[in-house]
Amino acid sequence: MNRFFSLVYGVVMYAVFLATFAYAICFVGNIAVPKTIDSGAESPLLVAVAINALLLAAFAIQHSVMARQGFKRAWTQVVPKQLERSTYVLAASLVLILLLWQWRPIPQTVWELHGAAATVLSVTFWLGWAILFASTCLINHFELFGLKQVWTYFRRIEHTEPKFRTPSLYKVVRHPLYLGFVIGFWSAPKMSLGHLIFAIATTGYILLGIYFEERDLIKAHGEMYRSYRERVPMLLPFFKASKDRSVLPTLAPRVDQ
């Protein structure tokens, strides 16, 4: 029964994530959902900025704290190890739902493009999400979102931790998954002030998150990650890694989360 419950729990958490993330893509792209980044109840500018900052901070703190190895070691004393990733997915989904629900639009237009330029950004918007999805598949999509863990537990198969590898897109940039996020967030033919604040804040969080993630991994894998860091750019293809090391001097790639 415990094994069956774990499997059901993992599948349900994955379904919650998929629904939430699909809505989030439409939210950012202002696409046919009840509430988007530029729609919904408005608040005075300073109030909207304060509320949105708190929502973004809650999202960043949840992701950063629960992703740390020290937290995971303590957390798995409370939550069964096979459910740790699924529970992380649940927590991330709940915080994202809160953000989508309570986000305050700031609709003042920063730029608005038309014609070919708008078409290009509409295409890159979807390209960013495609890169993100492809990146998760390259490093084992189902393990990333906790399904493999509950499945191996259900089948009584010993779960092994993922090994460092650099398939396909990971040979071009160290973080194609995060690159997909950045492209999706910034590809807006019409950029509102609220969307711009969101894009700046999330991009900053991504860079900070990479720093902490890679610091953990360089401790775990040492010279293997250092060598990879030297060869492969962080986010921008075809830019030598030495250029981004000046910003984040102790980075190494994270491919297992």
GROMACS .gro file of C-alpha atoms in nm:
model
  257
    1MET     CA    1   0.000   0.000   0.000
    2ASN     CA    2   0.285   0.238   0.085
    3ARG     CA    3   0.442   0.175  -0.254
    4PHE     CA    4   0.112   0.226  -0.435
    5PHE     CA    5   0.049   0.549  -0.240
    6SER     CA    6   0.396   0.678  -0.332
    7LEU     CA    7   0.331   0.609  -0.699
    8VAL     CA    8  -0.010   0.780  -0.694
    9TYR     CA    9   0.134   1.074  -0.499
   10GLY     CA   10   0.413   1.120  -0.752
   11VAL     CA   11   0.177   1.102  -1.051
   12VAL     CA   12  -0.070   1.348  -0.897
   13MET     CA   13   0.206   1.595  -0.810
   14TYR     CA   14   0.337   1.571  -1.166
   15ALA     CA   15  -0.013   1.637  -1.304
   16VAL     CA   16  -0.049   1.940  -1.076
   17PHE     CA   17   0.284   2.070  -1.201
   18LEU     CA   18   0.197   2.018  -1.568
   19ALA     CA   19  -0.132   2.204  -1.536
   20THR     CA   20   0.026   2.488  -1.339
   21PHE     CA   21   0.322   2.523  -1.573
   22ALA     CA   22   0.103   2.520  -1.884
   23TYR     CA   23  -0.104   2.800  -1.731
   24ALA     CA   24   0.214   2.988  -1.641
   25ILE     CA   25   0.332   2.985  -2.003
   26CYS     CA   26  -0.001   3.133  -2.112
   27PHE     CA   27   0.016   3.378  -1.820
   28VAL     CA   28   0.353   3.514  -1.934
   29GLY     CA   29   0.250   3.518  -2.300
   30ASN     CA   30  -0.090   3.681  -2.242
   31ILE     CA   31  -0.256   3.384  -2.410
   32ALA     CA   32  -0.624   3.292  -2.357
   33VAL     CA   33  -0.633   3.234  -1.980
   34PRO     CA   34  -0.853   3.415  -1.725
   35LYS     CA   35  -0.561   3.603  -1.570
   36THR     CA   36  -0.233   3.697  -1.736
   37ILE     CA   37   0.071   3.900  -1.645
   38ASP     CA   38  -0.101   4.210  -1.787
   39SER     CA   39  -0.461   4.147  -1.680
   40GLY     CA   40  -0.657   4.122  -1.357
   41ALA     CA   41  -0.724   4.355  -1.068
   42GLU     CA   42  -0.487   4.652  -1.064
   43SER     CA   43  -0.337   4.823  -0.760
   44PRO     CA   44  -0.157   5.156  -0.717
   45LEU     CA   45   0.192   5.137  -0.865
   46LEU     CA   46   0.388   5.113  -0.540
   47VAL     CA   47   0.145   4.860  -0.394
   48ALA     CA   48   0.164   4.649  -0.710
   49VAL     CA   49   0.544   4.658  -0.711
   50ALA     CA   50   0.556   4.560  -0.341
   51ILE     CA   51   0.310   4.271  -0.380
   52ASN     CA   52   0.483   4.141  -0.691
   53ALA     CA   53   0.823   4.165  -0.523
   54LEU     CA   54   0.698   3.958  -0.229
   55LEU     CA   55   0.553   3.697  -0.464
   56LEU     CA   56   0.877   3.671  -0.659
   57ALA     CA   57   1.076   3.652  -0.334
   58ALA     CA   58   0.856   3.369  -0.206
   59PHE     CA   59   0.908   3.181  -0.532
   60ALA     CA   60   1.285   3.235  -0.523
   61ILE     CA   61   1.321   3.137  -0.156
   62GLN     CA   62   1.121   2.816  -0.196
   63HIS     CA   63   1.325   2.707  -0.498
   64SER     CA   64   1.660   2.805  -0.351
   65VAL     CA   65   1.613   2.659  -0.004
   66MET     CA   66   1.454   2.329  -0.106
   67ALA     CA   67   1.714   2.272  -0.378
   68ARG     CA   68   2.008   2.289  -0.140
   69GLN     CA   69   2.174   1.962  -0.044
   70GLY     CA   70   2.172   2.046   0.326
   71PHE     CA   71   1.796   2.102   0.323
   72LYS     CA   72   1.743   1.778   0.131
   73ARG     CA   73   1.938   1.581   0.389
   74ALA     CA   74   1.726   1.725   0.670
   75TRP     CA   75   1.401   1.708   0.473
   76THR     CA   76   1.437   1.338   0.394
   77GLN     CA   77   1.434   1.271   0.767
   78VAL     CA   78   1.070   1.386   0.755
   79VAL     CA   79   0.957   1.300   0.402
   80PRO     CA   80   1.039   0.956   0.256
   81LYS     CA   81   1.333   0.980   0.019
   82GLN     CA   82   1.132   0.855  -0.278
   83LEU     CA   83   0.884   1.140  -0.226
   84GLU     CA   84   1.138   1.417  -0.176
   85ARG     CA   85   1.139   1.530  -0.540
   86SER     CA   86   0.763   1.501  -0.581
   87THR     CA   87   0.715   1.708  -0.266
   88TYR     CA   88   0.953   1.969  -0.404
   89VAL     CA   89   0.745   1.974  -0.724
   90LEU     CA   90   0.427   2.020  -0.516
   91ALA     CA   91   0.578   2.308  -0.316
   92ALA     CA   92   0.704   2.477  -0.633
   93SER     CA   93   0.363   2.440  -0.796
   94LEU     CA   94   0.181   2.587  -0.495
   95VAL     CA   95   0.411   2.889  -0.480
   96LEU     CA   96   0.372   2.938  -0.855
   97ILE     CA   97  -0.008   2.915  -0.824
   98LEU     CA   98   0.005   3.184  -0.554
   99LEU     CA   99   0.213   3.406  -0.782
  100LEU     CA  100  -0.020   3.357  -1.080
  101TRP     CA  101  -0.325   3.422  -0.864
  102GLN     CA  102  -0.207   3.729  -0.675
  103TRP     CA  103   0.015   3.897  -0.938
  104ARG     CA  104  -0.073   4.264  -0.985
  105PRO     CA  105  -0.053   4.385  -1.346
  106ILE     CA  106   0.135   4.706  -1.424
  107PRO     CA  107   0.011   4.760  -1.778
  108GLN     CA  108   0.207   5.069  -1.884
  109THR     CA  109   0.375   4.985  -2.214
  110VAL     CA  110   0.755   4.982  -2.229
  111TRP     CA  111   0.774   4.874  -2.594
  112GLU     CA  112   0.533   4.746  -2.856
  113LEU     CA  113   0.658   4.592  -3.178
  114HIS     CA  114   0.469   4.516  -3.496
  115GLY     CA  115   0.528   4.335  -3.823
  116ALA     CA  116   0.833   4.114  -3.866
  117ALA     CA  117   0.985   4.209  -3.530
  118ALA     CA  118   0.670   4.105  -3.345
  119THR     CA  119   0.657   3.780  -3.540
  120VAL     CA  120   1.017   3.701  -3.450
  121LEU     CA  121   0.951   3.749  -3.079
  122SER     CA  122   0.632   3.541  -3.098
  123VAL     CA  123   0.837   3.259  -3.251
  124THR     CA  124   1.121   3.288  -2.998
  125PHE     CA  125   0.865   3.283  -2.716
  126TRP     CA  126   0.765   2.931  -2.811
  127LEU     CA  127   1.123   2.840  -2.900
  128GLY     CA  128   1.228   2.920  -2.545
  129TRP     CA  129   0.972   2.682  -2.396
  130ALA     CA  130   1.066   2.416  -2.651
  131ILE     CA  131   1.432   2.446  -2.548
  132LEU     CA  132   1.331   2.417  -2.185
  133PHE     CA  133   1.123   2.103  -2.244
  134ALA     CA  134   1.391   1.945  -2.462
  135SER     CA  135   1.651   2.016  -2.193
  136THR     CA  136   1.446   1.832  -1.930
  137CYS     CA  137   1.414   1.532  -2.160
  138LEU     CA  138   1.786   1.523  -2.230
  139ILE     CA  139   1.865   1.487  -1.859
  140ASN     CA  140   1.567   1.258  -1.780
  141HIS     CA  141   1.241   1.450  -1.760
  142PHE     CA  142   1.071   1.196  -1.535
  143GLU     CA  143   1.351   1.194  -1.281
  144LEU     CA  144   1.361   1.572  -1.272
  145PHE     CA  145   0.994   1.581  -1.168
  146GLY     CA  146   0.998   1.287  -0.929
  147LEU     CA  147   0.822   1.020  -1.137
  148LYS     CA  148   1.122   0.794  -1.178
  149GLN     CA  149   1.184   0.792  -0.804
  150VAL     CA  150   0.831   0.677  -0.717
  151TRP     CA  151   0.826   0.430  -1.007
  152THR     CA  152   1.149   0.259  -0.907
  153TYR     CA  153   1.027   0.247  -0.548
  154PHE     CA  154   0.697   0.092  -0.662
  155ARG     CA  155   0.886  -0.169  -0.869
  156ARG     CA  156   1.128  -0.238  -0.581
  157ILE     CA  157   1.420  -0.128  -0.797
  158GLU     CA  158   1.709   0.052  -0.634
  159HIS     CA  159   1.716   0.414  -0.743
  160THR     CA  160   2.059   0.539  -0.849
  161GLU     CA  161   2.159   0.902  -0.850
  162PRO     CA  162   2.205   1.056  -1.196
  163LYS     CA  163   2.559   1.076  -1.328
  164PHE     CA  164   2.708   1.386  -1.479
  165ARG     CA  165   2.669   1.393  -1.856
  166THR     CA  166   2.644   1.660  -2.124
  167PRO     CA  167   2.406   1.549  -2.401
  168SER     CA  168   2.325   1.761  -2.706
  169LEU     CA  169   2.225   2.111  -2.591
  170TYR     CA  170   2.447   2.077  -2.282
  171LYS     CA  171   2.746   2.082  -2.514
  172VAL     CA  172   2.642   2.428  -2.636
  173VAL     CA  173   2.555   2.594  -2.304
  174ARG     CA  174   2.580   2.466  -1.951
  175HIS     CA  175   2.221   2.561  -1.870
  176PRO     CA  176   1.991   2.524  -2.172
  177LEU     CA  177   1.695   2.475  -1.939
  178TYR     CA  178   1.750   2.816  -1.783
  179LEU     CA  179   1.822   2.965  -2.125
  180GLY     CA  180   1.475   2.849  -2.231
  181PHE     CA  181   1.323   3.035  -1.936
  182VAL     CA  182   1.510   3.356  -2.019
  183ILE     CA  183   1.408   3.344  -2.385
  184GLY     CA  184   1.045   3.280  -2.292
  185PHE     CA  185   1.035   3.560  -2.034
  186TRP     CA  186   1.190   3.824  -2.262
  187SER     CA  187   1.018   3.737  -2.591
  188ALA     CA  188   0.733   3.985  -2.568
  189PRO     CA  189   0.621   4.183  -2.876
  190LYS     CA  190   0.439   4.407  -2.628
  191MET     CA  191   0.635   4.453  -2.307
  192SER     CA  192   0.450   4.607  -2.015
  193LEU     CA  193   0.622   4.754  -1.712
  194GLY     CA  194   0.494   4.466  -1.499
  195HIS     CA  195   0.626   4.209  -1.747
  196LEU     CA  196   0.961   4.389  -1.761
  197ILE     CA  197   0.992   4.381  -1.381
  198PHE     CA  198   0.904   4.010  -1.389
  199ALA     CA  199   1.163   3.939  -1.660
  200ILE     CA  200   1.439   4.132  -1.482
  201ALA     CA  201   1.366   3.972  -1.144
  202THR     CA  202   1.344   3.617  -1.276
  203THR     CA  203   1.659   3.655  -1.486
  204GLY     CA  204   1.844   3.785  -1.182
  205TYR     CA  205   1.717   3.493  -0.977
  206ILE     CA  206   1.826   3.247  -1.247
  207LEU     CA  207   2.180   3.386  -1.240
  208LEU     CA  208   2.189   3.373  -0.861
  209GLY     CA  209   2.039   3.024  -0.859
  210ILE     CA  210   2.301   2.903  -1.103
  211TYR     CA  211   2.572   3.033  -0.873
  212PHE     CA  212   2.446   2.840  -0.571
  213GLU     CA  213   2.359   2.525  -0.766
  214GLU     CA  214   2.697   2.509  -0.932
  215ARG     CA  215   2.881   2.582  -0.611
  216ASP     CA  216   2.717   2.270  -0.465
  217LEU     CA  217   2.808   2.063  -0.769
  218ILE     CA  218   3.166   2.174  -0.785
  219LYS     CA  219   3.198   2.050  -0.427
  220ALA     CA  220   3.042   1.719  -0.525
  221HIS     CA  221   3.220   1.659  -0.857
  222GLY     CA  222   3.531   1.871  -0.842
  223GLU     CA  223   3.755   1.887  -1.147
  224MET     CA  224   3.498   1.728  -1.380
  225TYR     CA  225   3.274   2.032  -1.341
  226ARG     CA  226   3.561   2.277  -1.345
  227SER     CA  227   3.675   2.137  -1.679
  228TYR     CA  228   3.323   2.153  -1.821
  229ARG     CA  229   3.290   2.511  -1.701
  230GLU     CA  230   3.608   2.605  -1.882
  231ARG     CA  231   3.486   2.459  -2.211
  232VAL     CA  232   3.118   2.552  -2.224
  233PRO     CA  233   2.945   2.892  -2.184
  234MET     CA  234   2.692   2.938  -1.905
  235LEU     CA  235   2.388   3.067  -2.095
  236LEU     CA  236   2.494   3.238  -2.418
  237PRO     CA  237   2.597   2.998  -2.697
  238PHE     CA  238   2.932   3.059  -2.865
  239PHE     CA  239   3.056   3.289  -2.588
  240LYS     CA  240   3.363   3.143  -2.424
  241ALA     CA  241   3.317   3.037  -2.064
  242SER     CA  242   3.592   3.276  -1.953
  243LYS     CA  243   3.360   3.566  -2.029
  244ASP     CA  244   3.090   3.460  -1.786
  245ARG     CA  245   3.335   3.350  -1.517
  246SER     CA  246   3.407   3.714  -1.445
  247VAL     CA  247   3.048   3.743  -1.321
  248LEU     CA  248   3.015   3.409  -1.143
  249PRO     CA  249   3.369   3.289  -1.080
  250THR     CA  250   3.290   2.953  -0.917
  251LEU     CA  251   3.031   2.811  -1.151
  252ALA     CA  252   2.990   2.457  -1.274
  253PRO     CA  253   2.689   2.299  -1.449
  254ARG     CA  254   2.388   2.146  -1.283
  255VAL     CA  255   2.233   1.881  -1.501
  256ASP     CA  256   2.046   1.666  -1.251
  257GLN     CA  257   1.783   1.917  -1.142
   0.00000   0.00000   0.00000
